[in-house]
Coordinates of C-alpha atoms and ligand atoms in Angstrom, one line a residue:
M300 CA 7.9 -56.7 17.8
S301 CA 8.4 -53.0 16.9
I302 CA 10.7 -50.3 18.0
K303 CA 10.0 -48.9 21.5
V304 CA 12.7 -47.0 23.3
T305 CA 12.7 -44.9 26.5
Q306 CA 15.9 -44.6 28.5
I307 CA 18.7 -46.4 26.6
P308 CA 20.9 -48.0 27.7
G309 CA 18.7 -48.4 30.8
P310 CA 20.0 -49.3 34.3
K311 CA 19.8 -53.1 33.9
V312 CA 21.8 -53.1 30.6
E313 CA 24.3 -50.6 32.1
E314 CA 24.7 -53.0 35.0
I315 CA 25.5 -55.9 32.6
A316 CA 28.0 -53.7 30.8
R317 CA 29.7 -52.8 34.1
E318 CA 30.0 -56.4 35.2
E319 CA 31.2 -57.5 31.7
R320 CA 33.9 -54.9 31.8
E321 CA 35.2 -56.6 34.9
L322 CA 34.8 -60.1 33.7
L323 CA 35.6 -60.3 30.0
A324 CA 38.9 -59.7 28.2
T325 CA 39.2 -56.4 26.4
S326 CA 38.0 -57.1 22.9
T327 CA 35.8 -55.2 20.4
K328 CA 32.8 -54.5 22.7
C329 CA 30.6 -51.6 21.7
W330 CA 30.4 -49.9 25.1
D331 CA 28.3 -47.0 23.7
T332 CA 25.7 -49.3 22.3
P333 CA 25.7 -52.3 24.6
A334 CA 22.4 -54.0 23.4
G335 CA 21.7 -56.4 26.3
P336 CA 19.1 -58.6 24.7
V337 CA 16.8 -60.9 26.7
E338 CA 14.6 -62.1 23.8
A339 CA 14.4 -61.6 20.0
K340 CA 12.2 -62.2 17.1
G341 CA 13.1 -61.7 13.4
I342 CA 15.3 -58.6 13.3
Y343 CA 14.1 -57.1 16.6
F344 CA 15.2 -57.7 20.2
R345 CA 14.0 -56.7 23.6
D346 CA 16.7 -55.5 26.0
K347 CA 16.8 -56.2 29.7
D348 CA 15.1 -52.8 30.4
G349 CA 12.2 -53.5 28.1
N350 CA 13.4 -51.4 25.1
V351 CA 12.7 -52.9 21.7
L352 CA 15.3 -52.3 19.0
M353 CA 15.6 -53.1 15.3
D354 CA 18.9 -54.8 14.7
W355 CA 20.9 -54.2 11.5
T356 CA 24.0 -56.0 12.7
N357 CA 22.3 -59.4 13.0
G358 CA 25.3 -61.3 14.2
M359 CA 27.0 -60.5 10.8
V360 CA 24.8 -62.1 9.6
V361 CA 22.1 -64.4 11.0
I362 CA 20.4 -64.9 7.7
L363 CA 17.0 -66.0 8.9
G364 CA 16.8 -63.6 11.9
H365 CA 15.8 -64.9 15.4
N366 CA 13.2 -67.5 16.0
H367 CA 12.6 -68.6 12.4
P368 CA 10.0 -71.3 13.1
R369 CA 11.3 -73.9 10.7
W370 CA 14.9 -73.5 11.7
N371 CA 14.0 -73.6 15.4
E372 CA 12.1 -76.9 14.8
S373 CA 14.9 -78.5 12.9
V374 CA 17.6 -77.5 15.5
I375 CA 15.4 -78.6 18.4
D376 CA 14.8 -81.9 16.6
Q377 CA 18.6 -82.4 16.4
I378 CA 19.0 -81.5 20.1
N379 CA 16.5 -84.2 20.8
K380 CA 18.4 -86.7 18.7
F381 CA 22.1 -86.1 19.6
V382 CA 24.0 -82.8 20.2
Y383 CA 27.6 -83.8 20.3
F384 CA 30.0 -86.1 18.6
N385 CA 33.5 -85.2 17.5
G386 CA 33.0 -84.6 13.9
P387 CA 36.7 -85.0 13.0
D388 CA 36.9 -88.3 14.8
F389 CA 33.6 -90.1 13.9
V390 CA 31.2 -90.3 11.0
Y391 CA 27.5 -89.4 11.0
D392 CA 24.9 -88.4 8.4
V393 CA 24.4 -84.7 9.2
Q394 CA 28.1 -83.9 8.8
K395 CA 28.3 -85.8 5.5
E396 CA 25.2 -84.0 4.2
A397 CA 26.5 -80.6 5.2
A398 CA 29.8 -81.3 3.5
K399 CA 28.1 -82.5 0.4
I400 CA 26.1 -79.3 0.2
L401 CA 29.2 -77.1 0.5
T402 CA 31.1 -79.1 -2.2
Q403 CA 28.1 -78.7 -4.5
I404 CA 27.3 -75.1 -4.1
T405 CA 30.8 -73.5 -4.0
P406 CA 32.2 -72.3 -7.4
G407 CA 34.5 -74.7 -9.3
N408 CA 33.5 -77.9 -11.0
W409 CA 36.1 -80.1 -9.5
K410 CA 36.3 -82.7 -6.8
K411 CA 36.3 -80.9 -3.4
K412 CA 36.7 -81.6 0.3
V413 CA 35.6 -79.8 3.4
F414 CA 37.3 -79.1 6.8
F415 CA 34.8 -78.1 9.4
C416 CA 35.7 -75.8 12.3
N417 CA 34.2 -73.2 14.7
S418 CA 35.0 -69.8 13.3
G419 CA 36.2 -67.7 10.4
T420 CA 39.8 -67.4 11.6
E421 CA 40.1 -71.2 12.0
A422 CA 38.8 -71.7 8.5
N423 CA 41.5 -69.4 7.2
E424 CA 44.2 -71.2 9.3
A425 CA 43.2 -74.4 7.7
A426 CA 43.2 -72.8 4.2
M427 CA 46.8 -71.5 4.7
K428 CA 48.1 -74.7 6.2
L429 CA 46.6 -76.6 3.2
A430 CA 48.1 -74.2 0.7
R431 CA 51.6 -74.2 2.3
I432 CA 51.8 -78.0 2.8
S433 CA 50.4 -78.9 -0.6
Q434 CA 52.5 -76.4 -2.5
K435 CA 55.6 -76.8 -0.3
K436 CA 55.9 -73.0 -0.4
N437 CA 55.7 -70.6 2.5
L438 CA 54.7 -67.1 1.4
I439 CA 51.0 -66.0 1.5
I440 CA 50.1 -62.7 -0.1
G441 CA 47.0 -60.7 1.0
F442 CA 45.6 -57.2 0.6
L443 CA 46.0 -54.1 2.7
G444 CA 42.8 -53.4 4.5
A445 CA 42.1 -57.2 4.8
F446 CA 40.6 -58.9 7.8
H447 CA 41.1 -62.6 8.0
G448 CA 41.0 -63.1 11.8
R449 CA 43.1 -62.6 14.9
T450 CA 44.8 -66.0 15.6
Q451 CA 48.4 -65.7 14.7
G452 CA 48.3 -67.4 11.2
S453 CA 45.3 -65.4 10.1
L454 CA 46.7 -62.3 11.7
S455 CA 49.7 -62.6 9.5
V456 CA 47.5 -61.6 6.5
T457 CA 45.2 -59.3 8.5
A458 CA 46.0 -55.7 7.6
S459 CA 42.9 -53.8 8.4
K460 CA 43.9 -51.8 11.5
S461 CA 47.4 -51.8 12.8
V462 CA 46.2 -52.2 16.4
Q463 CA 45.2 -55.8 15.5
R464 CA 48.9 -56.6 14.8
K465 CA 50.4 -54.3 17.5
G466 CA 52.9 -56.1 19.7
Y467 CA 52.8 -59.2 17.6
T468 CA 54.6 -58.2 14.4
S469 CA 57.7 -60.3 15.2
Y470 CA 55.6 -63.4 15.3
L471 CA 53.9 -62.7 12.0
N472 CA 55.9 -63.7 9.0
N473 CA 55.9 -65.4 5.6
S474 CA 53.2 -63.0 4.4
F475 CA 52.9 -59.7 2.5
S476 CA 50.1 -57.3 1.8
V477 CA 49.5 -55.2 -1.3
P478 CA 46.9 -52.4 -2.0
Y479 CA 43.3 -53.5 -2.4
P480 CA 41.1 -52.1 -5.3
Y481 CA 39.5 -49.4 -3.1
C482 CA 38.5 -47.0 -5.8
Y483 CA 37.0 -44.3 -3.4
R484 CA 40.4 -44.0 -1.8
C485 CA 42.8 -45.4 -4.4
W486 CA 46.2 -46.2 -3.0
Y487 CA 47.8 -45.0 -6.2
N488 CA 45.6 -41.9 -6.5
M489 CA 44.3 -43.1 -9.8
T490 CA 40.7 -43.2 -11.2
Y491 CA 38.8 -46.2 -12.3
P492 CA 38.4 -47.3 -15.2
S493 CA 41.3 -45.2 -16.7
C494 CA 43.6 -46.9 -14.1
D495 CA 43.2 -50.2 -16.0
L496 CA 43.3 -51.9 -12.6
Y497 CA 46.9 -50.9 -12.0
C498 CA 46.6 -52.1 -8.3
I499 CA 46.2 -55.6 -9.6
R500 CA 48.5 -55.5 -12.5
V501 CA 51.3 -54.1 -10.4
I502 CA 51.4 -57.3 -8.3
E503 CA 53.6 -58.9 -11.1
R504 CA 56.1 -56.2 -10.4
Y505 CA 56.4 -57.3 -6.8
F506 CA 57.2 -60.8 -8.1
Q507 CA 60.2 -59.2 -9.9
H508 CA 61.5 -57.4 -6.8
N509 CA 60.7 -58.9 -3.4
L510 CA 58.1 -61.7 -3.7
P511 CA 59.8 -64.6 -5.6
P512 CA 56.7 -66.2 -7.1
D513 CA 58.3 -69.7 -6.6
D514 CA 58.0 -69.1 -2.9
V515 CA 54.3 -67.9 -2.9
A516 CA 51.8 -70.6 -1.9
A517 CA 48.7 -68.6 -2.1
F518 CA 47.0 -65.2 -2.4
I519 CA 44.1 -64.7 0.1
F520 CA 41.5 -62.1 -0.5
E521 CA 38.0 -61.0 0.6
P522 CA 35.8 -60.4 -2.5
V523 CA 34.3 -57.5 -0.6
Q524 CA 36.4 -56.2 2.3
G525 CA 34.3 -56.3 5.4
E526 CA 36.0 -55.1 8.5
G527 CA 38.1 -52.9 6.1
G528 CA 35.1 -50.8 5.2
Y529 CA 32.6 -52.8 3.1
I530 CA 34.6 -52.1 -0.1
V531 CA 33.3 -53.4 -3.4
P532 CA 36.0 -53.6 -6.0
P533 CA 35.4 -53.3 -9.8
Q534 CA 33.8 -56.5 -11.0
E535 CA 36.8 -57.6 -13.2
S536 CA 39.4 -57.2 -10.5
F537 CA 39.7 -60.7 -9.3
K538 CA 39.5 -62.4 -12.7
L539 CA 42.6 -60.3 -13.6
L540 CA 44.2 -61.4 -10.3
K541 CA 43.4 -65.0 -11.0
S542 CA 45.0 -64.8 -14.4
I543 CA 48.2 -63.5 -12.8
L544 CA 48.2 -66.2 -10.1
D545 CA 47.6 -68.9 -12.7
K546 CA 50.5 -67.7 -14.7
Y547 CA 52.8 -68.3 -11.7
G548 CA 51.1 -71.4 -10.3
I549 CA 49.9 -69.6 -7.1
L550 CA 46.7 -70.8 -5.4
M551 CA 43.7 -68.4 -4.8
I552 CA 42.0 -68.5 -1.4
A553 CA 38.7 -66.6 -1.2
D554 CA 37.8 -65.6 2.3
E555 CA 34.0 -65.5 2.1
V556 CA 33.6 -65.5 5.9
Q557 CA 31.7 -62.2 5.6
T558 CA 30.4 -62.4 2.0
G559 CA 29.4 -66.1 1.7
F560 CA 26.0 -67.8 1.8
G561 CA 24.1 -65.3 -0.3
K562 CA 25.0 -61.9 1.2
S563 CA 26.1 -60.6 -2.2
G564 CA 23.0 -61.9 -4.0
Y565 CA 25.1 -64.8 -5.2
M566 CA 25.6 -67.8 -3.0
F567 CA 29.3 -66.8 -3.0
A568 CA 30.6 -63.4 -4.0
S569 CA 33.4 -65.0 -5.9
S570 CA 30.7 -65.8 -8.5
Y571 CA 29.8 -62.2 -8.9
F572 CA 33.5 -61.5 -9.7
G573 CA 33.6 -64.5 -12.1
V574 CA 36.3 -66.5 -10.2
E575 CA 36.6 -70.1 -9.1
P576 CA 39.0 -70.0 -6.2
D577 CA 41.0 -73.1 -5.2
I578 CA 40.0 -72.7 -1.6
I579 CA 37.0 -70.9 -0.1
T580 CA 36.6 -70.2 3.6
I581 CA 33.2 -69.5 5.1
A582 CA 31.7 -69.0 8.6
K583 CA 29.3 -66.5 10.2
A584 CA 26.1 -66.8 8.2
I585 CA 26.3 -70.5 7.4
S586 CA 24.9 -71.7 10.6
N587 CA 22.5 -68.9 11.4
G588 CA 24.2 -68.0 14.7
L589 CA 25.6 -71.3 15.8
P590 CA 29.4 -71.3 15.8
M591 CA 30.7 -72.9 12.6
G592 CA 33.4 -72.4 10.0
A593 CA 34.4 -74.4 6.9
T594 CA 37.3 -74.6 4.5
V595 CA 36.2 -76.0 1.1
F596 CA 39.1 -76.9 -1.1
R597 CA 40.2 -78.8 -4.2
A598 CA 40.5 -82.4 -3.1
S599 CA 44.0 -82.7 -4.6
L600 CA 45.2 -80.2 -1.9
D601 CA 44.2 -82.5 1.0
F602 CA 46.6 -83.2 3.9
K603 CA 48.5 -86.3 3.1
E604 CA 48.6 -87.9 6.5
Q605 CA 46.0 -88.4 9.3
G606 CA 46.5 -85.9 12.2
M607 CA 48.2 -83.1 10.3
H608 CA 45.1 -81.0 11.0
S609 CA 42.0 -81.5 13.1
N610 CA 40.0 -80.1 16.0
T611 CA 37.2 -81.1 18.4
F612 CA 33.9 -79.6 17.7
G613 CA 34.3 -79.0 13.9
G614 CA 31.3 -80.5 12.1
N615 CA 29.3 -80.9 15.3
P616 CA 25.8 -82.3 14.7
L617 CA 23.9 -79.1 15.7
S618 CA 25.8 -76.7 13.5
C619 CA 25.7 -79.1 10.6
R620 CA 22.0 -79.6 10.9
S621 CA 21.6 -75.8 11.1
L622 CA 23.7 -75.3 8.0
I623 CA 21.5 -77.8 6.0
E624 CA 18.4 -76.1 7.2
V625 CA 19.7 -72.6 6.4
Y626 CA 20.6 -73.8 2.9
N627 CA 17.2 -75.4 2.3
I628 CA 15.4 -72.3 3.5
I629 CA 17.5 -70.1 1.3
Q630 CA 16.4 -72.2 -1.7
E631 CA 12.8 -72.7 -0.8
E632 CA 12.1 -69.1 0.3
S633 CA 14.0 -67.7 -2.7
L634 CA 16.2 -65.7 -0.4
L635 CA 18.9 -64.9 -2.9
K636 CA 16.3 -63.0 -5.0
R637 CA 15.2 -61.3 -1.8
V638 CA 18.8 -60.2 -1.1
V639 CA 19.0 -58.7 -4.6
D640 CA 15.5 -57.0 -4.3
M641 CA 16.1 -55.6 -0.8
G642 CA 19.7 -54.7 -1.6
N643 CA 18.4 -52.6 -4.6
Y644 CA 15.9 -50.9 -2.3
F645 CA 18.6 -50.2 0.3
K646 CA 20.7 -48.7 -2.6
Q647 CA 17.9 -46.4 -3.8
K648 CA 17.2 -45.2 -0.3
L649 CA 20.9 -44.7 0.7
Y650 CA 21.7 -42.9 -2.5
E651 CA 18.8 -40.5 -1.7
L652 CA 20.3 -40.1 1.8
M653 CA 23.7 -39.4 0.4
E654 CA 22.4 -36.7 -2.1
N655 CA 20.8 -34.9 0.8
S656 CA 23.7 -35.0 3.1
R657 CA 27.1 -33.3 3.2
T658 CA 29.0 -35.9 5.1
I659 CA 28.1 -39.2 3.4
G660 CA 31.0 -39.5 0.9
D661 CA 30.3 -42.9 -0.6
V662 CA 27.6 -45.6 -0.4
R663 CA 28.6 -49.1 -1.5
V664 CA 26.1 -51.9 -2.1
L665 CA 26.5 -55.4 -3.4
G666 CA 23.4 -57.5 -2.6
M667 CA 23.0 -56.8 1.1
L668 CA 26.7 -56.1 1.7
I669 CA 26.3 -52.4 2.5
G670 CA 28.7 -49.7 3.6
I671 CA 28.1 -45.9 4.2
E672 CA 31.3 -43.9 4.4
F673 CA 31.4 -40.6 6.3
V674 CA 33.7 -37.7 5.4
K675 CA 34.3 -34.3 6.8
D676 CA 34.3 -32.8 3.3
R677 CA 33.4 -34.5 0.1
S678 CA 36.2 -33.0 -1.9
T679 CA 39.0 -33.8 0.6
K680 CA 37.4 -37.1 1.6
E681 CA 38.9 -36.7 5.1
P682 CA 37.4 -39.6 7.1
A683 CA 34.8 -38.4 9.7
K684 CA 35.1 -41.0 12.4
E685 CA 33.4 -38.8 15.0
I686 CA 30.4 -38.2 12.7
R687 CA 30.1 -42.0 12.1
D688 CA 30.4 -42.7 15.8
F689 CA 27.8 -40.1 16.6
V690 CA 25.4 -41.6 14.0
V691 CA 25.8 -45.1 15.4
K692 CA 25.1 -43.9 19.0
R693 CA 22.1 -41.7 18.1
A694 CA 20.6 -44.4 15.9
Y695 CA 20.9 -46.7 19.0
E696 CA 19.2 -44.2 21.2
K697 CA 16.4 -44.0 18.6
G698 CA 16.1 -47.8 18.4
L699 CA 18.3 -49.0 15.6
L700 CA 21.4 -51.1 16.3
L701 CA 24.3 -50.5 13.9
L702 CA 28.0 -51.6 13.6
S703 CA 30.9 -49.6 12.3
C704 CA 33.9 -50.8 10.2
G705 CA 36.8 -49.2 8.4
Q706 CA 37.9 -45.7 9.4
S707 CA 34.5 -44.0 9.1
V708 CA 32.1 -46.5 7.7
I709 CA 28.8 -47.9 9.0
R710 CA 28.1 -51.4 7.7
I711 CA 24.6 -52.8 7.3
T712 CA 24.4 -56.6 7.7
A713 CA 20.7 -57.1 8.1
S714 CA 19.0 -60.5 7.9
Y715 CA 17.6 -61.5 4.5
I716 CA 14.1 -61.4 5.9
I717 CA 14.1 -57.6 6.3
T718 CA 11.1 -55.9 4.7
Q719 CA 10.8 -52.6 2.8
Q720 CA 8.9 -51.1 5.6
E721 CA 11.6 -52.0 8.1
I722 CA 14.2 -50.5 5.7
D723 CA 12.2 -47.3 5.5
E724 CA 12.0 -47.1 9.3
G725 CA 15.8 -47.7 9.8
I726 CA 16.7 -45.2 7.0
R727 CA 14.5 -42.5 8.7
I728 CA 16.4 -43.0 11.9
I729 CA 19.8 -42.8 10.2
K730 CA 18.7 -39.7 8.3
E731 CA 17.7 -38.0 11.6
A732 CA 21.0 -39.0 13.2
V733 CA 23.0 -37.7 10.2
E734 CA 21.1 -34.4 10.3
E735 CA 21.8 -33.9 14.0
A736 CA 25.5 -34.8 13.4
E737 CA 25.9 -32.3 10.6
K738 CA 24.4 -29.5 12.8
L739 CA 26.8 -30.5 15.6
F740 CA 30.0 -31.1 13.8
L741 CA 30.0 -28.9 10.6
Ligands
PLP875 C1 36.4 -61.7 6.1 C2 36.6 -62.3 7.5 N1 37.4 -63.3 7.7 C3 37.6 -63.9 8.9 C4 37.0 -63.4 10.0 C5 37.3 -64.0 11.3 O1 36.1 -64.7 11.7 P1 35.9 -65.1 13.2 O2 35.7 -63.9 14.0 O3 34.7 -66.0 13.2 O4 37.1 -65.8 13.6 C6 36.1 -62.3 9.8 C7 35.4 -61.7 11.0 O5 34.9 -60.7 11.1 C8 35.9 -61.8 8.6 O6 35.1 -60.7 8.4

């Protein structure tokens, strides 16, 4: 497939959008760029009107793209064998094998266990329940800007956009959020490295004033904030955080729902930051598009009685088989190296783009975790949401599907199979869209 767009969105996709508006709950739908795929291959999809687009959102992120022959074969083989069986209630090989892989590849050389579920937010719910019940403490600390999910437990530590908490704040408790190491927009107006990571060091002062450390079960963090704006903190940030948490006997939970399974160029971004969290939560990429989440934790934290936590479809045979296959393909096709190589190529191209633009204030790249932040003026750094939104819309009209995040950031979450030629083509489209935006808005 290759990009081919005429009228977009065309009448058939517009019609789906109209009907979905009536049928589906108000959520996070991109009404300006509705997509409407009917078939897909690699990182391309054909919409219902026959337009072909390149997709740099890739289900955040379907590692292998669409229709990877070996993955398809494996999942179809599993369909032919057996599709359902309640993982939490019964035993079978694919579930055991998937769990074994996760215990072996996550950081930390200690005995681990796995809880399988269906989404990132559920993985975080399990992590927080484990932390609270094992430590017999209630408070969970997180970061401002964090996104951990929208169910009420996870929402307690989600602090990305206030609309996510609006109307629910009285149900959210036993949690507290502190500033994230977001150097481009430092909460304390300091500059790295002369700040000496004040944002992390200051956490101990909260312990003196309003967060009694004896009440804190865990600190949950995203190694790279995703929804918050693809923010990559200084590399030593979380080692310092871990040393503080260890001092007070507080567990560390790494939410690697967006960063896990190779996206950082490491199997888990925690490894880039040199930390071994007590609990790691994962979802999104691990099953190449099939719903799956997992909480991987120190075995000593396990629930002490049957029935304290469970679900229905966690560890279902299809998602487990998919996870095993995704992991094997990452290894056999050396995809981690590919993430690093393509990430470096993205970085070079995006830095060139930033140099030649007046509205790209920052480009952040770790592996293929990529954020482009738009500003009205590089010196004031005033967020330029309207420019970001214009670029996303124009790119779509030119055949490139993108997703936004943060206040004025575009995130690129392409599949690991993307080629240099495809990167060139997408960057050309973004460049044209940015030039048009700058003519229109500046
Ligand atoms: C870091 C992080 N944690 C948790 C979640 C929630 O995952 P889900 O939407 O699968 O519940 C997300 C989703 O974007 C995420 O990015």
